[in-house]
Tab-separated table of C-alpha atoms and ligand atoms in Angstrom:
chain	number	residue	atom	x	y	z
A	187	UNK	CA	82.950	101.922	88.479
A	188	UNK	CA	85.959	103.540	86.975
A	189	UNK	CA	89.577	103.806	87.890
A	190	UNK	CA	90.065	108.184	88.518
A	191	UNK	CA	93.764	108.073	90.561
A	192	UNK	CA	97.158	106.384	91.201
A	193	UNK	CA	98.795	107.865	94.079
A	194	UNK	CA	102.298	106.098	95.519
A	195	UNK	CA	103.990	106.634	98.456
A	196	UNK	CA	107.610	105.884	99.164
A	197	UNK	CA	108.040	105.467	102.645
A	198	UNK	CA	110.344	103.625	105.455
A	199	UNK	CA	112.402	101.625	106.006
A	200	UNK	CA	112.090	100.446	102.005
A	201	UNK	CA	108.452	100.514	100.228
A	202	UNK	CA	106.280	101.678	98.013
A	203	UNK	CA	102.537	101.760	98.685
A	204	UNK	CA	99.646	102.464	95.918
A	205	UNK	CA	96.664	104.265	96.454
A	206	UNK	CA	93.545	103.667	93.580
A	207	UNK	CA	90.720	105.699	93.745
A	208	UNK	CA	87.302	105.174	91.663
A	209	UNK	CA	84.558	107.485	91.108
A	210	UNK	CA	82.218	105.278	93.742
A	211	UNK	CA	84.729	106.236	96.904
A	212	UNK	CA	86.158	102.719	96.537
A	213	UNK	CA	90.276	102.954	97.271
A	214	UNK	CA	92.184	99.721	97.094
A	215	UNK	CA	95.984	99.863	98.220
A	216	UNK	CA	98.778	97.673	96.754
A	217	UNK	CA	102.818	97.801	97.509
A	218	UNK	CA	104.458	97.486	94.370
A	219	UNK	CA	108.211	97.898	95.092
A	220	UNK	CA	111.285	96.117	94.548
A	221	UNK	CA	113.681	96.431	97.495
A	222	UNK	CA	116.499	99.179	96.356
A	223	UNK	CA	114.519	100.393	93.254
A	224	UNK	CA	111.204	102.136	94.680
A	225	UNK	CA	111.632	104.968	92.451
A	226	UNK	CA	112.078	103.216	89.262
A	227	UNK	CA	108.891	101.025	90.626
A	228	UNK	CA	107.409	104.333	90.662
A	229	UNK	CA	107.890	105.368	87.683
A	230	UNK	CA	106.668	102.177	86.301
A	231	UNK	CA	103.565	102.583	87.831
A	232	UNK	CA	102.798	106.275	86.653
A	233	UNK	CA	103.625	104.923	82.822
A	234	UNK	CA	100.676	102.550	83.769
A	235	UNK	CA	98.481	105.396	85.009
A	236	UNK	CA	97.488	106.972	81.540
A	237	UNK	CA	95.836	103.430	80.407
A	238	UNK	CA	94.242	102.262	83.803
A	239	UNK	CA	92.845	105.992	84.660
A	240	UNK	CA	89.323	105.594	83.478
A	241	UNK	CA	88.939	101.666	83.113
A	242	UNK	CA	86.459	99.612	85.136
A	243	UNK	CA	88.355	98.336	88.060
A	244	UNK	CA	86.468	95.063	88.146
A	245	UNK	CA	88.505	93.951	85.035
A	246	UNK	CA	91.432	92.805	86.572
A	247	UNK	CA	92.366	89.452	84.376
A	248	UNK	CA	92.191	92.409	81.436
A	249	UNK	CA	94.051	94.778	82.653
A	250	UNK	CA	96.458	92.483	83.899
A	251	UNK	CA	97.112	90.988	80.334
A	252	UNK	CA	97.141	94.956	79.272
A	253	UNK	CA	99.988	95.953	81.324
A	254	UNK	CA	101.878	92.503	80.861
A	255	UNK	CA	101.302	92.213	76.574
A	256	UNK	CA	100.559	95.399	76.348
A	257	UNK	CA	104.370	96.086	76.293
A	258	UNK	CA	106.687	94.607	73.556
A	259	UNK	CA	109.164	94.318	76.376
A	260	UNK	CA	108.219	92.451	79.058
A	261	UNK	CA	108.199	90.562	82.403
A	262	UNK	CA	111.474	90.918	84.566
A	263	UNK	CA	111.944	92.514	88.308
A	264	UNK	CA	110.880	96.503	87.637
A	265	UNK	CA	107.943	96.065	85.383
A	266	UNK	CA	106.168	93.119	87.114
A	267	UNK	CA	106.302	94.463	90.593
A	268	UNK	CA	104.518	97.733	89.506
A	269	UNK	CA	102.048	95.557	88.155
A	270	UNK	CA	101.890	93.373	91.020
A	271	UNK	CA	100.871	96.707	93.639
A	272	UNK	CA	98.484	97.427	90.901
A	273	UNK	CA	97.236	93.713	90.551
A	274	UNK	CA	96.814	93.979	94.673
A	275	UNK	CA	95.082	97.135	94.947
A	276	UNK	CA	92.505	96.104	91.759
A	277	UNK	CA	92.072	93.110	93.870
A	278	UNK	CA	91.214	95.090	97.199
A	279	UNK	CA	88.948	97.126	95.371
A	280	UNK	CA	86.839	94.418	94.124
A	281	UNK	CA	86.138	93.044	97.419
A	282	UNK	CA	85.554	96.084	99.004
A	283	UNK	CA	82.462	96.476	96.583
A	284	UNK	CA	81.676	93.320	96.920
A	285	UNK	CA	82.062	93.330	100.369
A	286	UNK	CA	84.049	89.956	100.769
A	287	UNK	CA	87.472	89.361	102.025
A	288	UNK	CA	89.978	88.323	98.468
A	289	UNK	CA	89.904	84.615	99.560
A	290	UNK	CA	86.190	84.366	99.265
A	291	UNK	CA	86.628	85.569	95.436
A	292	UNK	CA	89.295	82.752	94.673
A	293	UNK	CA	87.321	79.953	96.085
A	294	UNK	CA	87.012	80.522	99.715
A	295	UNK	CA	89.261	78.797	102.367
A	296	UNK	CA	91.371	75.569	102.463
A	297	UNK	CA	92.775	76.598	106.188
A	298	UNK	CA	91.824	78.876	109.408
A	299	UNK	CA	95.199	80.077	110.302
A	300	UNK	CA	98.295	80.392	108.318
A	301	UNK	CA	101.966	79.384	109.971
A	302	UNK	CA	103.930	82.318	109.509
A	303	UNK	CA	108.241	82.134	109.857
A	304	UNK	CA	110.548	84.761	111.721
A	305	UNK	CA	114.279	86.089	110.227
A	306	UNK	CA	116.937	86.045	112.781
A	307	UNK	CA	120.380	86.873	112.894
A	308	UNK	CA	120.834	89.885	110.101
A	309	UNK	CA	122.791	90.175	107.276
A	310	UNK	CA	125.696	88.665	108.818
A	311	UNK	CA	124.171	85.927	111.189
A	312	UNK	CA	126.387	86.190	114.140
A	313	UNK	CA	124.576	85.923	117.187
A	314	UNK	CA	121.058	83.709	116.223
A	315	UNK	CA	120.627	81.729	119.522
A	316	UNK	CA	119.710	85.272	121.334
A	317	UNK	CA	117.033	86.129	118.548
A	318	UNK	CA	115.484	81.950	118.457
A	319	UNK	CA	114.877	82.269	122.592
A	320	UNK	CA	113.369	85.160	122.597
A	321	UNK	CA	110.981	84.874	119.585
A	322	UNK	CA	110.103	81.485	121.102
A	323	UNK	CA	108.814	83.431	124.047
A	324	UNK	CA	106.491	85.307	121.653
A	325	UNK	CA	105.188	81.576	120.045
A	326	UNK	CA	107.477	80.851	116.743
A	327	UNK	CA	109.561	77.990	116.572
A	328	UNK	CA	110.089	78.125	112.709
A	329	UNK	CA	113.125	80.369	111.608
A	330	UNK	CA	115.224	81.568	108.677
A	331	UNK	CA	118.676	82.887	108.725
A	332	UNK	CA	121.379	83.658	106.674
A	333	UNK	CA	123.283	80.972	105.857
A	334	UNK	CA	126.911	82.935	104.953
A	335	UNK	CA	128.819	86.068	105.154
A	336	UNK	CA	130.631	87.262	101.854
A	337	UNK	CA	131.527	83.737	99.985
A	338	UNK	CA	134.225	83.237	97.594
A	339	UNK	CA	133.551	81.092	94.328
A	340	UNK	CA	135.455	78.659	95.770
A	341	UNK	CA	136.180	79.061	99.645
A	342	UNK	CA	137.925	77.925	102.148
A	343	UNK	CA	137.366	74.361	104.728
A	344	UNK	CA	137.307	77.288	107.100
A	345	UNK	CA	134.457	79.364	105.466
A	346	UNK	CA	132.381	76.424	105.296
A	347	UNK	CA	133.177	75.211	109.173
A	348	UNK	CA	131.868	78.860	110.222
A	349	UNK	CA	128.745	78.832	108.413
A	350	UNK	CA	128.136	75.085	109.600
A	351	UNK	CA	129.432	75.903	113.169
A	352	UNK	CA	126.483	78.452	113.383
A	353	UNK	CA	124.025	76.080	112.906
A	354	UNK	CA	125.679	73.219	114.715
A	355	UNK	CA	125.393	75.421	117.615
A	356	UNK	CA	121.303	76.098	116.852
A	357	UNK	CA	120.380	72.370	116.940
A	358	UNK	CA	122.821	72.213	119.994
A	359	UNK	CA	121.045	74.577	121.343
A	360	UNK	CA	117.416	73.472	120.552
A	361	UNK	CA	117.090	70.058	119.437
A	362	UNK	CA	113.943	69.418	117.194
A	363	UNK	CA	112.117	72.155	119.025
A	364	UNK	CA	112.632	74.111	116.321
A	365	UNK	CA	112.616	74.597	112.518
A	366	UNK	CA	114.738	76.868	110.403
A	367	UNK	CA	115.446	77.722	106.827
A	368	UNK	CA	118.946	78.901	105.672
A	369	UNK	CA	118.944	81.850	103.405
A	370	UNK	CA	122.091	81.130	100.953
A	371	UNK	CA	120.933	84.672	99.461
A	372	UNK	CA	122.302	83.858	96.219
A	373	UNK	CA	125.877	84.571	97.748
A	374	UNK	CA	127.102	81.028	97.268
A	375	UNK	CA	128.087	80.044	93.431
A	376	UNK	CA	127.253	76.276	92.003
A	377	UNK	CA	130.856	74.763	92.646
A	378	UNK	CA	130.509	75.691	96.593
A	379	UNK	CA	126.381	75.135	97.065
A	380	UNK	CA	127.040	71.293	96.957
A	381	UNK	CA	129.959	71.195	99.255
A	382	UNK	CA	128.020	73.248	101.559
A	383	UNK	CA	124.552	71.449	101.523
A	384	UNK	CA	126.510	68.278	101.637
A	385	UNK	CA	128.065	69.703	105.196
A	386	UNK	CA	124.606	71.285	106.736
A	387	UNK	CA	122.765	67.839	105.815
A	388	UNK	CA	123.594	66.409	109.363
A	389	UNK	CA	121.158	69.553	111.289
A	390	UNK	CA	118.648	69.196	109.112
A	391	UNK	CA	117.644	72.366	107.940
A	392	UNK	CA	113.672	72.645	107.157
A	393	UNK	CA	114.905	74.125	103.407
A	394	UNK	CA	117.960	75.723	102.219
A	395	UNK	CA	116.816	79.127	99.914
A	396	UNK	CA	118.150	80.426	96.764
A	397	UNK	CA	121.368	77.859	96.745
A	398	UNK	CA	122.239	79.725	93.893
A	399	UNK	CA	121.578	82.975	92.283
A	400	UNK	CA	118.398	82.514	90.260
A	401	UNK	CA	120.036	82.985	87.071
A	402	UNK	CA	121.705	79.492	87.854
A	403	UNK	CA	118.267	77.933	88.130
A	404	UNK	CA	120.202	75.224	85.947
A	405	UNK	CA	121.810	73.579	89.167
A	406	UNK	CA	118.835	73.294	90.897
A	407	UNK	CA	118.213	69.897	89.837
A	408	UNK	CA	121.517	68.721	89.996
A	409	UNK	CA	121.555	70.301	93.528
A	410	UNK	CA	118.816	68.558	94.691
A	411	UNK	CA	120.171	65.149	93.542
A	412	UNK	CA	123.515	65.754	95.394
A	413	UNK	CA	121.214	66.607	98.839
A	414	UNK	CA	118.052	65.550	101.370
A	415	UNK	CA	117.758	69.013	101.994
A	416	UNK	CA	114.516	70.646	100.520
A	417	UNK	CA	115.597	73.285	97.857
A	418	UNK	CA	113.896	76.807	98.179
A	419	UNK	CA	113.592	79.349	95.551
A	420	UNK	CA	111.150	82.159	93.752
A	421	UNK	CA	112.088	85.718	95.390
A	422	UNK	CA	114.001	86.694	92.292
A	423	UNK	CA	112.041	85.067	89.745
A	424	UNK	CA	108.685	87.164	88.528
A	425	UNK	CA	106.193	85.470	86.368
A	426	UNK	CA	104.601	82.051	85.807
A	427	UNK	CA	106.960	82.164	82.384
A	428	UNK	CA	109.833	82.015	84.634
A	429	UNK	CA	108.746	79.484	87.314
A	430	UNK	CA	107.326	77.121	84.276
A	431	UNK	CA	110.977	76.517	83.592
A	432	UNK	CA	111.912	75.803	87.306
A	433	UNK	CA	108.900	73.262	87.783
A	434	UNK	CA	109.742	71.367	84.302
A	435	UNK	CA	113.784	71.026	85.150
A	436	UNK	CA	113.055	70.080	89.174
A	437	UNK	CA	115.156	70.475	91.915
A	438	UNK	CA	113.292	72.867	93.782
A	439	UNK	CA	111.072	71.296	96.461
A	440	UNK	CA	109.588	74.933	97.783
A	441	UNK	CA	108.333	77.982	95.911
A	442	UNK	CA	108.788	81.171	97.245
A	443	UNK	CA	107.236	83.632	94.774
A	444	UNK	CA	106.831	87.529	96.122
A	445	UNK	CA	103.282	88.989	95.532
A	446	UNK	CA	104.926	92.723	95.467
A	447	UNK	CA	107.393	90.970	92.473
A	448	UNK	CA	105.804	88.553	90.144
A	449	UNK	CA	102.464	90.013	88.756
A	450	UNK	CA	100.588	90.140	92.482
A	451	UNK	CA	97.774	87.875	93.276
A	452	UNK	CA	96.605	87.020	89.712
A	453	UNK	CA	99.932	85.958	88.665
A	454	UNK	CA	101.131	84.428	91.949
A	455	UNK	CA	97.757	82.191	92.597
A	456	UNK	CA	98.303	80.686	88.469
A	457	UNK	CA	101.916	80.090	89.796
A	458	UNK	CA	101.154	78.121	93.149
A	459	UNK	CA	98.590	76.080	91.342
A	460	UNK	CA	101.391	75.086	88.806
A	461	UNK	CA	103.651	74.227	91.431
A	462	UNK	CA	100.176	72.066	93.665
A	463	UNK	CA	100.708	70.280	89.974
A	464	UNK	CA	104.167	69.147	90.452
A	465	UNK	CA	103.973	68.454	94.236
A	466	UNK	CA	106.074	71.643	95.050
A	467	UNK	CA	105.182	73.420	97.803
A	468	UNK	CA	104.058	77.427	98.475
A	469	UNK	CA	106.087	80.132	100.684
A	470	UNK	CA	105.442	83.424	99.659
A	471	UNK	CA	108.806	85.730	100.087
A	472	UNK	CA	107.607	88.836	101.574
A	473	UNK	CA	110.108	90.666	103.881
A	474	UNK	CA	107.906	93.530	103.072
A	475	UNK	CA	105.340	95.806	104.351
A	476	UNK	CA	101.326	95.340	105.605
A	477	UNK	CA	99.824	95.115	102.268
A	478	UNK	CA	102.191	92.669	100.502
A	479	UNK	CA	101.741	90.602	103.483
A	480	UNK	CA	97.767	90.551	103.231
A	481	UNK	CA	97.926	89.696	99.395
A	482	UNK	CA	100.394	86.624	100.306
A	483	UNK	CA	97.776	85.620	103.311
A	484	UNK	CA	94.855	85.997	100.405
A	485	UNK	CA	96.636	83.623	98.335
A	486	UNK	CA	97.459	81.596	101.587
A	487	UNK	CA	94.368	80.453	102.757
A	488	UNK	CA	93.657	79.623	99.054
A	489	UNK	CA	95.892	77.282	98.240
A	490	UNK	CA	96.108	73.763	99.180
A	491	UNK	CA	100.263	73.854	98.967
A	492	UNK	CA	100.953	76.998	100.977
A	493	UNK	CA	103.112	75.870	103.967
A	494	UNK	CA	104.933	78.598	105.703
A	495	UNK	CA	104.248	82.626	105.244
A	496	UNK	CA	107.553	84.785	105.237
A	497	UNK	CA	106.628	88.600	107.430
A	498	UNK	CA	109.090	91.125	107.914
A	499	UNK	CA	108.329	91.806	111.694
A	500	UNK	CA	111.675	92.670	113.235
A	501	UNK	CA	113.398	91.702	109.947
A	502	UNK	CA	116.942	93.521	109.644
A	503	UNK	CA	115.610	95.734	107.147
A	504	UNK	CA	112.996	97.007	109.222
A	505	UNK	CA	114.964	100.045	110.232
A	506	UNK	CA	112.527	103.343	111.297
A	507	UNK	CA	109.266	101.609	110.864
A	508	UNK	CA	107.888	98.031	111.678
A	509	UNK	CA	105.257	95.864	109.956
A	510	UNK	CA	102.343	97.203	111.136
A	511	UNK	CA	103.301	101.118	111.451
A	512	UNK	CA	100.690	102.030	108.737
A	513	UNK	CA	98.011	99.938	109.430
A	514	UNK	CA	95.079	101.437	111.534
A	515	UNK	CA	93.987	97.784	113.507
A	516	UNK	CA	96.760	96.470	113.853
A	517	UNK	CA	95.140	93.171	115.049
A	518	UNK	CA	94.302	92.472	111.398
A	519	UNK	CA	97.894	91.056	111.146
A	520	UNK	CA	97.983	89.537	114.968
A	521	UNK	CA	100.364	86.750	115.246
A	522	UNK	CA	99.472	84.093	117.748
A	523	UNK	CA	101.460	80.992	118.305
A	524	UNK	CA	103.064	81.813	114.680
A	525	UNK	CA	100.106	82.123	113.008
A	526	UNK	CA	97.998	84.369	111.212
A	527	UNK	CA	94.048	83.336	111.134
A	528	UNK	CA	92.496	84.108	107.979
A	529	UNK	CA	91.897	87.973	107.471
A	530	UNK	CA	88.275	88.667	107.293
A	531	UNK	CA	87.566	92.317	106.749
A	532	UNK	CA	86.541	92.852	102.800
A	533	UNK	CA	89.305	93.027	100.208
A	534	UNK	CA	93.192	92.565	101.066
A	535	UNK	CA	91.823	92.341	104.930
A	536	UNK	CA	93.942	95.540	106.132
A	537	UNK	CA	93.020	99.301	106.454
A	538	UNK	CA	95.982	101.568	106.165
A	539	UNK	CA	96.037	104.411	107.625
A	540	UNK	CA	96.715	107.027	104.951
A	541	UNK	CA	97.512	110.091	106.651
A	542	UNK	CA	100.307	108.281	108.944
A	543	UNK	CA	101.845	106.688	105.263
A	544	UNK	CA	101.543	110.537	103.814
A	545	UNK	CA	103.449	111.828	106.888
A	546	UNK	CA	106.069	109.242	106.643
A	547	UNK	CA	106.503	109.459	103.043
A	548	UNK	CA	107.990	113.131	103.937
A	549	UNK	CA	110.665	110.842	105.096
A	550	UNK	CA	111.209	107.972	102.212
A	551	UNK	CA	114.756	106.731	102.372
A	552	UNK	CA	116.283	106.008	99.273
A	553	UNK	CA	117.471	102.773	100.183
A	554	UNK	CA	119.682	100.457	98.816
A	555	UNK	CA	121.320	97.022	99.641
A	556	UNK	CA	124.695	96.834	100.630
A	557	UNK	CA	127.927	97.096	98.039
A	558	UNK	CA	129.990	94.361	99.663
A	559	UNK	CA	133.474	93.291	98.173
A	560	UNK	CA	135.783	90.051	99.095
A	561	UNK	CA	139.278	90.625	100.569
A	562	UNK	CA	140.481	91.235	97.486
A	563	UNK	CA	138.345	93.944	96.415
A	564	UNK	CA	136.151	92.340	94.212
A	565	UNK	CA	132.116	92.233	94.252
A	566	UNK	CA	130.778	90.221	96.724
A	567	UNK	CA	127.074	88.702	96.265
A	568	UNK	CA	125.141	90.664	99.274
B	84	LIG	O1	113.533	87.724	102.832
B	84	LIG	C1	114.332	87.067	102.128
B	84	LIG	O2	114.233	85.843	101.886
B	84	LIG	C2	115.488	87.756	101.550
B	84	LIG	O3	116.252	87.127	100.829
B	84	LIG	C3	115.671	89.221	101.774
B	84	LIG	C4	115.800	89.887	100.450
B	84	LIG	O4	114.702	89.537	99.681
B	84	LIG	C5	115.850	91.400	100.635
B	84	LIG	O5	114.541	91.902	100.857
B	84	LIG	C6	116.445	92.043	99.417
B	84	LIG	O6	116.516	93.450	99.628
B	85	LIG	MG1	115.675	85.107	100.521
């Protein structure tokens, strides 16, 4: 079998999806995209086209290693999610031929159903309690928020009693019925992360994400000395190179690598069984579309240290399409009682429906995350 196409679509609210076509009729689909730079993804990809146009498909551990050394520059957030779409739809392909769903390929299943997580409140979590009740009625009780608005380097008693009053008000509100992570997004810096865990320790969060910007991966351990609360981190980090560091240093108690950002499922299954090695658990980041969540539920039911699946549906983002506008069953992806059974259709488990994505891709946003600034007109970590 050989590798004849590349086709990408930019479509809403935010992604990228890949088309591969071989000469045997065999199309896999990936979503290589980073949030806020789908064209530059794009353009990644097509650089890769050239090489992979006319390679065996099947090949995937070599063409993985000739993207990622193929290049004297390397790794980081642009290059590594185009490979990751690519790594997904290679992936797709080969059990479509093979006529097995990806999980059979890695090993077959350690679980039947996968507990998935809902976002509530927005990028400014005002009113969560409204969101919790009614997503309960529709079978989740686990939840992530933000954790913050805009947050100074070093802010006020009454920035901190805000963010804290918020989730006072959750556990108030539901006891131990429910379980939520608190997104600090990166918009808290080191000196306020410890005052602030050290304040949100009484509710108990399940995990507290990205305390600090990923390029102060250094705190992490310190962090998680100063605090009970599990430590979350991966969406912004995008090989096994990276995370290596991360699992050696400590601190972080939960891995959230993204499938559409750190090398796909060959990269992202070497990572989870790295962290399995240091007792660190899995949670695939994936605020995404269809086909990024399928390659995180692949690597789900493989791995023995996957707890809790991140999908987008309803996320903030989600603005003129939903989770499951471009798949054709959209039962693949059913969640019941916050789970997700394990996909069993051959290859990523999902069938998009291509000429809904190619009408939609007539209207690709160009979207971008917000610019915010602090009072004083300086850039504020979105
Ligand atoms: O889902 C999460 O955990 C996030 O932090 C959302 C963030 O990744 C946005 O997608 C960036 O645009
Ligand atoms: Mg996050």
């Amino acid at each position: 079998m050989k590798i004849t196409k590349l086709t990408t679509y930019r479509v809403p609210p935010r992604w990228m999806l890949l088309k591969i076509e071989t000469d045997e009729g065999i199309v896999g689909w990936g979503e290589p995209v980073i949030e806020g730079r789908a064209r530059t993804v794009e353009t990644a990809v097509q650089e890769f086209a050239p090489y992979l146009i006319g390679q065996d498909p099947a090949r995937i551990n070599d063409l993985w290693q000739v993207m990622y050394r193929g290049g004297f520059y390397r790794g980081g957030a642009i290059l590594m999610s185009a490979m990751a779409g690519i790594d997904q739809a290679l992936w797709d392909i080969k059990g479509k031929a093979l006529g097995v769903p990806v999980y059979q390929l890695l090993g077959g299943l350690v679980r039947d159903r996968m507990k998935t997580y809902s976002w509530v409140g927005g990028d400014r979590p005002a009113d969560v309690i409204a969101d919790i009740r009614r997503l309960r009625e529709a079978g989740f009780d686990t939840f992530k928020m933000n954790g913050t608005e805009e947050f100074g380097i070093i802010d006020s008693a009454a920035a901190v009693d805000a963010a804290v009053g918020r989730i006072a008000e959750i556990r108030e509100a539901f006891g131990s019925q429910i379980e939520f992570g608190i997104d600090f997004h990166g918009r808290v810096a080191a000196p306020m992360a410890k005052v602030l865990l050290r304040a949100l320790e009484p509710y108990r969060p399940l995990f507290v994400e990205e305390p600090v910007l990923a390029e102060q991966a250094e705190y992490y351990p310190r962090l998680a000395e100063s605090t009970s609360i599990p430590l979350a981190a991966g969406e912004r980090m995008y090989s096994r190179f990276e995370f290596k560091r991360v699992f050696q240093e400590g601190g972080i108690a939960i891995v959230q690598p993204d499938l559409s950002h750190a090398g796909g499922i060959s990269e992202c299954h070497k990572i989870a069984a790295m962290a399995e090695a240091y007792d660190i658990a899995l949670a695939p980041h994936c605020p995404l579309g269809p086909i990024a969540l399928a390659a995180c539920l692949q690597l789900d039911f493989v791995a023995h240290n996957a707890v809790l699946q991140e999908q987008s549906m309803g996320i903030h983002y989600n603005k003129d399409a939903e989770l499951l506008d471009y798949v054709i069953n959209r039962e693949d992806l059913r969640i019941t009682d916050g789970y997700i059974a394990a996909l069993p259709k051959p290859g990523l488990g999902v069938e998009i429906d291509e000429e809904r994505v190619k009408e939609a891709s007539l209207r690709a946003p160009d979207w971008r995350n917000p610019l915010w600034r602090h009072a004083d007109g300086s850039v504020a970590e979105w």
